[in-house]
CSV table of C-alpha atoms in Angstrom, one decimal:
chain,number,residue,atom,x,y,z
A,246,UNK,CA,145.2,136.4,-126.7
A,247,UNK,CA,146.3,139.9,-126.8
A,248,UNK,CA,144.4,142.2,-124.6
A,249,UNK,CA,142.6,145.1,-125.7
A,250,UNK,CA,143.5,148.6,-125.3
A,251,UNK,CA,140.8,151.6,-125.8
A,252,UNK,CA,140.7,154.0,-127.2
A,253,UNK,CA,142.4,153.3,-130.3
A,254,UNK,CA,143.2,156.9,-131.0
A,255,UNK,CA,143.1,159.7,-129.4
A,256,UNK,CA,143.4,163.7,-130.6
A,257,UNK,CA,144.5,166.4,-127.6
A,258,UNK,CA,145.4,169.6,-127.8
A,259,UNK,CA,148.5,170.1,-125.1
A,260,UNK,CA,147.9,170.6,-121.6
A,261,UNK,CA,144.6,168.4,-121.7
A,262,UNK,CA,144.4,165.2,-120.0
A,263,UNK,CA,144.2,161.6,-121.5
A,264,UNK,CA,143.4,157.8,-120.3
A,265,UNK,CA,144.6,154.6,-122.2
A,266,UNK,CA,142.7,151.3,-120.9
A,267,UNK,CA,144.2,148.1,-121.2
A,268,UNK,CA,141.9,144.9,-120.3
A,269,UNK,CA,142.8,141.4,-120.0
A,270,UNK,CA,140.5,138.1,-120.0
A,271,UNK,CA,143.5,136.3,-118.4
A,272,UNK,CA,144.7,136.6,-114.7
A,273,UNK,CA,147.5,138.9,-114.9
A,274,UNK,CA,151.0,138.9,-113.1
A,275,UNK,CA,152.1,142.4,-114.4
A,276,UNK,CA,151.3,145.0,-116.9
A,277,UNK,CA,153.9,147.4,-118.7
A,278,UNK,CA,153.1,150.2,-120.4
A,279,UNK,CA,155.5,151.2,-123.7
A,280,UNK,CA,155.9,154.9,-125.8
A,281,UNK,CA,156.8,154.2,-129.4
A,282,UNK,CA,157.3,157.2,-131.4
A,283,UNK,CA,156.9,157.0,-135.1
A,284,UNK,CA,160.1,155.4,-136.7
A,285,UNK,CA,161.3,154.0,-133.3
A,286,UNK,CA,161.3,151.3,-131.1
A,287,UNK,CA,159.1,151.3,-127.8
A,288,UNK,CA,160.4,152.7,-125.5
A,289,UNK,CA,159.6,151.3,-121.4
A,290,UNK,CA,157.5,153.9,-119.5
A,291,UNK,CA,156.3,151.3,-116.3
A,292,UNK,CA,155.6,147.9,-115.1
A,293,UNK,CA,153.4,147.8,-112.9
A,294,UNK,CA,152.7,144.2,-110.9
A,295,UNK,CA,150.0,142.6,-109.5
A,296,UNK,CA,148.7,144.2,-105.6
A,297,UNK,CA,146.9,147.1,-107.1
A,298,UNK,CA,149.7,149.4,-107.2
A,299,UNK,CA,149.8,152.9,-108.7
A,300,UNK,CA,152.8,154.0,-110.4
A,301,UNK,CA,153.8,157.3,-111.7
A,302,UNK,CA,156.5,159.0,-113.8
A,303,UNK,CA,156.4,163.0,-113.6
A,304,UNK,CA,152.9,163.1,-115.3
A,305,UNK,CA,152.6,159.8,-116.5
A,306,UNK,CA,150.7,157.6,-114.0
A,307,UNK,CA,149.2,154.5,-114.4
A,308,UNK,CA,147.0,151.9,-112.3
A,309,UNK,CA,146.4,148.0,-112.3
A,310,UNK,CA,143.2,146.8,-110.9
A,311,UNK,CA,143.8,142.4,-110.9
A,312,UNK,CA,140.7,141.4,-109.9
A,313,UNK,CA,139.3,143.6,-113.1
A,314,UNK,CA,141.8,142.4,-114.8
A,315,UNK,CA,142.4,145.9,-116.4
A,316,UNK,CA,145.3,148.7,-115.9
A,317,UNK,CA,145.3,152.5,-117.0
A,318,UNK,CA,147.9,155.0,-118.0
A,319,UNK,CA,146.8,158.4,-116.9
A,320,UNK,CA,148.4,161.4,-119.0
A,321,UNK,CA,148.0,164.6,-117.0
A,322,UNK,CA,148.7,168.1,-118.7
A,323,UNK,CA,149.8,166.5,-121.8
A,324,UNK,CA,153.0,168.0,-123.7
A,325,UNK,CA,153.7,168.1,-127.2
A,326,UNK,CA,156.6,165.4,-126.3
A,327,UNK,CA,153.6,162.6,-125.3
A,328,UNK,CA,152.9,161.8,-129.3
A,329,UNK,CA,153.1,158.8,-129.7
A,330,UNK,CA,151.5,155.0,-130.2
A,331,UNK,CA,151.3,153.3,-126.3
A,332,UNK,CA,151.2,149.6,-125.8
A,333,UNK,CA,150.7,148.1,-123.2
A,334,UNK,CA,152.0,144.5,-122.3
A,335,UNK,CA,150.5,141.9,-120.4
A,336,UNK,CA,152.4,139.4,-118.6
A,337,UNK,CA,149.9,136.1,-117.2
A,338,UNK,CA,150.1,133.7,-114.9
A,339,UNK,CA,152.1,130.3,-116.5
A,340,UNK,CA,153.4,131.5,-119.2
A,341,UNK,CA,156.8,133.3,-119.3
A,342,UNK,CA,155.9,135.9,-122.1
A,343,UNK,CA,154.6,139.4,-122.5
A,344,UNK,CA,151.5,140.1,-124.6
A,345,UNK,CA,151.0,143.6,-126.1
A,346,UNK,CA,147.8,145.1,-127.0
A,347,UNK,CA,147.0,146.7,-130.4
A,348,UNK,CA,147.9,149.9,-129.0
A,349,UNK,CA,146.4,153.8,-128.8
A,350,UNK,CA,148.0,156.2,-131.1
A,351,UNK,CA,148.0,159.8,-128.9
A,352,UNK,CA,148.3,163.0,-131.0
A,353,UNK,CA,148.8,166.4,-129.2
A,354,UNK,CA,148.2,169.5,-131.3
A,355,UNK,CA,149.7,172.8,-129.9
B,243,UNK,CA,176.4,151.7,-124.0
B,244,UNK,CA,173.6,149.2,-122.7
B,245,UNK,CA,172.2,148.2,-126.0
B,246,UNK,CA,170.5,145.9,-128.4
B,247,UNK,CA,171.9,145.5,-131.8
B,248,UNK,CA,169.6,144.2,-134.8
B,249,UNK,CA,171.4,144.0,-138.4
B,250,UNK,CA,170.3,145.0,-141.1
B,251,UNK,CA,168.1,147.8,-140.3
B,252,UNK,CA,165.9,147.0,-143.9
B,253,UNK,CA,166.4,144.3,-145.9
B,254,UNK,CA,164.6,143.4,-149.7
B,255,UNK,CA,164.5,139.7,-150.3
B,256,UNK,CA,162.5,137.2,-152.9
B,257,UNK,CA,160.0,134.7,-151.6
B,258,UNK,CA,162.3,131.4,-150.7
B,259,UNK,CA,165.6,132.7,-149.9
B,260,UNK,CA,166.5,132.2,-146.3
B,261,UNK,CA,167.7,135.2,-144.6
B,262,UNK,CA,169.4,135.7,-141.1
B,263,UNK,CA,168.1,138.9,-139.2
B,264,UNK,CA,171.0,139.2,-136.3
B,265,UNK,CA,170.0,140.3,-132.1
B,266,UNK,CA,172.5,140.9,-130.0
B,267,UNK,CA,172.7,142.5,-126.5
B,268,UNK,CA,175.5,143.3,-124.3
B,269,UNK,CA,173.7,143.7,-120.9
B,270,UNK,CA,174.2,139.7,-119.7
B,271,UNK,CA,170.2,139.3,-120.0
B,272,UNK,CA,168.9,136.1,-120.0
B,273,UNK,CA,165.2,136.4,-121.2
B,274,UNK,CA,165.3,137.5,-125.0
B,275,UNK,CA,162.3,137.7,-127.4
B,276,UNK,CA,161.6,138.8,-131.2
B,277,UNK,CA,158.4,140.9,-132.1
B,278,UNK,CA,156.6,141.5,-135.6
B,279,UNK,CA,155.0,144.6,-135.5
B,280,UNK,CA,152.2,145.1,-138.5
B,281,UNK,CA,149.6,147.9,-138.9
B,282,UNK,CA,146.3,147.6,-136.5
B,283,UNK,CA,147.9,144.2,-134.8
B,284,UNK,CA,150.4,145.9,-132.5
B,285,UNK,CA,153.4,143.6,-131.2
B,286,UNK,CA,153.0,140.0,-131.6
B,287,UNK,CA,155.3,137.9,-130.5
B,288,UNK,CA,157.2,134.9,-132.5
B,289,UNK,CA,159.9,133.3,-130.2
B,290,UNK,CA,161.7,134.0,-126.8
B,291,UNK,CA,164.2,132.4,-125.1
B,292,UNK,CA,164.7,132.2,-121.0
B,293,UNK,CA,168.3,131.3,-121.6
B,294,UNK,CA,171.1,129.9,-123.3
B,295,UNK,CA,169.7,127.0,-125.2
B,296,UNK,CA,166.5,127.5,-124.1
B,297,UNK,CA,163.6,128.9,-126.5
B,298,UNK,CA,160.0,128.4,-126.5
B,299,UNK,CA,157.1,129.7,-129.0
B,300,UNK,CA,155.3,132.5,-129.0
B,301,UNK,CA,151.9,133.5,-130.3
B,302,UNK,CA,152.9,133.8,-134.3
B,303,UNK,CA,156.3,131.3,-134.7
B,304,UNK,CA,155.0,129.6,-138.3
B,305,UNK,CA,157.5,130.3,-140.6
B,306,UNK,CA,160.2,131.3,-138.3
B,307,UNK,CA,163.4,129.3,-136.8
B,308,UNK,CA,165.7,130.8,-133.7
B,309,UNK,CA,168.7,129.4,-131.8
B,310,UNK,CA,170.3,131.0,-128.8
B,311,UNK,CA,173.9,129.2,-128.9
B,312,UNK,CA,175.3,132.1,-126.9
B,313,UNK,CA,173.5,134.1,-124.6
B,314,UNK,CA,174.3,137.5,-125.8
B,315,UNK,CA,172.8,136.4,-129.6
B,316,UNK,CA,169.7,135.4,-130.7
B,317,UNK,CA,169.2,135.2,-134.5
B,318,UNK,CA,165.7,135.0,-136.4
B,319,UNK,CA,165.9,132.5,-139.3
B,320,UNK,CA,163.3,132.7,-142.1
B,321,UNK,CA,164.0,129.2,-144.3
B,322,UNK,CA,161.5,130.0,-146.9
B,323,UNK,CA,160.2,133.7,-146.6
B,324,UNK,CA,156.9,134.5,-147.8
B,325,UNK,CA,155.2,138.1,-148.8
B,326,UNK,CA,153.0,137.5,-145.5
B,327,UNK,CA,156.3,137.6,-143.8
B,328,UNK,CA,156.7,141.3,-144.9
B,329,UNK,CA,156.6,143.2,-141.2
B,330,UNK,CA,158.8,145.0,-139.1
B,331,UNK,CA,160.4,143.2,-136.7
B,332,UNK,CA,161.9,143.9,-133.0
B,333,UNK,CA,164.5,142.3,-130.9
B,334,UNK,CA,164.0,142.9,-127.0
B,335,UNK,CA,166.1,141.7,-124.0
B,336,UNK,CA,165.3,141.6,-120.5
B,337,UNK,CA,166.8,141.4,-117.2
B,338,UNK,CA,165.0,140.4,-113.4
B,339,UNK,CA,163.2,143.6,-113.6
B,340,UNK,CA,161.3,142.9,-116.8
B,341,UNK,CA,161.7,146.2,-118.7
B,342,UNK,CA,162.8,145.4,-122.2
B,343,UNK,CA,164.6,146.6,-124.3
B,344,UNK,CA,164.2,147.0,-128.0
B,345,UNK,CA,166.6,146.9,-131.0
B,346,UNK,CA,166.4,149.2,-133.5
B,347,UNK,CA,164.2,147.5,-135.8
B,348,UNK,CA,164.8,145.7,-139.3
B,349,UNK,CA,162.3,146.5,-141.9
B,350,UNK,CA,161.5,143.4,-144.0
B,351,UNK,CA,159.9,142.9,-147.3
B,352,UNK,CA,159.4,139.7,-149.1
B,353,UNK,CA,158.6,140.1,-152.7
C-alpha cells in the first residue's frame, strides 16, 4: 500500500516556506525523500531511518516520527531551483522494497 | 561516470509484440528494481531483484517478466504488451546505503 503524501500541490512564491507530509499505515524501517523535475528522473534528496532522526540538506530538512508512522520534508526560504514533484518512499518492515507515495508537485513563482 | 543506463529512451510498439527495455548499472549494486510511473499514481513498483538470480514481485508485476543473469543487467520483458501498459518506466539501483539511483527513463506506448 503506498503511503499518502499531502498536500498534493503546492503554489509558493520564492523565499516562503513549505511542508510535504508523508504517512504510512505500515511500521516503517526508513523513509526517503526524492526531487523529480519535469522530464527527469528523481533525483535522492535523504533517507532518513527509523530512531526519530532529523536530517537536513542546506534548506531542505526533513523528520521521521515511527511511532506516527509519518515523516516531513521542511523547505525553508524556498528558491526558484525547489520546482519540482517530491516523493517520498517508504521502506517496511519484512519486505525488501521501497514504496513511493503519489507525490506533491511544488511550484515557486518569482 | 556512476550511472544507470536504460535503452531506448521512447519506444512505439502494437499491442502483442514483445519488447525488451534494457537496465544496466556499472556501480557493482546488488539491489535493482523497475518503476512505472503514471499520472496521479506516482512510482509503483513492478519487480526488483536483491541479486544475481534473485528477483521477487513488486506491487504491479502482471504483465511483466525480468531476469537478472548478470548482476550489472536487469531487463524488463513485456511478452504481450497491452495499451494499459502505456507508462513511463524507471530503472533504479541501489547499494548498502539505500539511495537509488534512476535511469533515464523509457517512454512507452502501446497502441
Amino acid at each position: 500500500q503506498q503511503p499518502v503524501q499531502s498536500p498534493q500541490a503546492v503554489i509558493l512564491r520564492e523565499g516562503e516556506d513549505a511542508v510535504i507530509n508523508c504517512s504510512s499505515s505500515k511500521a516503517l524501517y526508513s523513509v526517503h525523500w526524492y526531487r523529480q523535475k519535469h522530464g527527469e528522473a528523481p533525483v535522492f534528496l535523504m533517507i532518513l531511518l527509523k530512531g526519530g532522526e532529523q536530517k537536513g540538506h542546506e534548506k531542505i530538512s526533513a523528520s521521521f516520527n515511527e511511532k506516527k508512522q509519518q515523516s516531513s520534508l521542511y523547505l525553508t526560504a524556498s528558491q526558484l531551483s525547489y520546482s519540482g514533484t517530491y516523493f517520498c518512499g517508504t521502506w517496511d518492515f519484512g519486505n525488501e522494497k521501497l514504496t513511493f507515495g503519489t507525490g506533491t508537485r511544488l511550484t515557486i513563482i518569482p | 561516470e556512476a550511472q544507470v543506463t536504460q535503452n531506448p529512451r521512447y519506444l512505439i510498439t502494437v499491442t502483442g509484440k514483445k519488447l525488451t527495455v534494457t537496465c544496466s548499472q556499472n556501480m557493482n549494486h546488488e539491489y535493482m528494481s523497475w518503476y512505472r510511473q503514471d499520472p496521479g499514481l506516482g512510482l509503483r513498483q513492478i519487480y526488483y531483484s536483491m541479486n544475481v538470480e534473485v528477483t521477487d514481485k513488486g506491487d504491479v508485476p502482471e504483465g511483466y517478466k525480468v531476469s537478472r543473469k548478470e548482476k550489472r543487467n536487469f531487463p524488463l520483458i513485456l511478452e504481450s504488451p497491452s495499451p494499459n501498459q502505456t507508462s513511463l518506466y524507471f530503472c533504479a539501483s541501489s547499494g548498502p546505503s539505500g539511495k537509488l539511483f534512476f535511469g533515464s527513463g523509457t517512454q512507452l506506448s502501446v497502441l
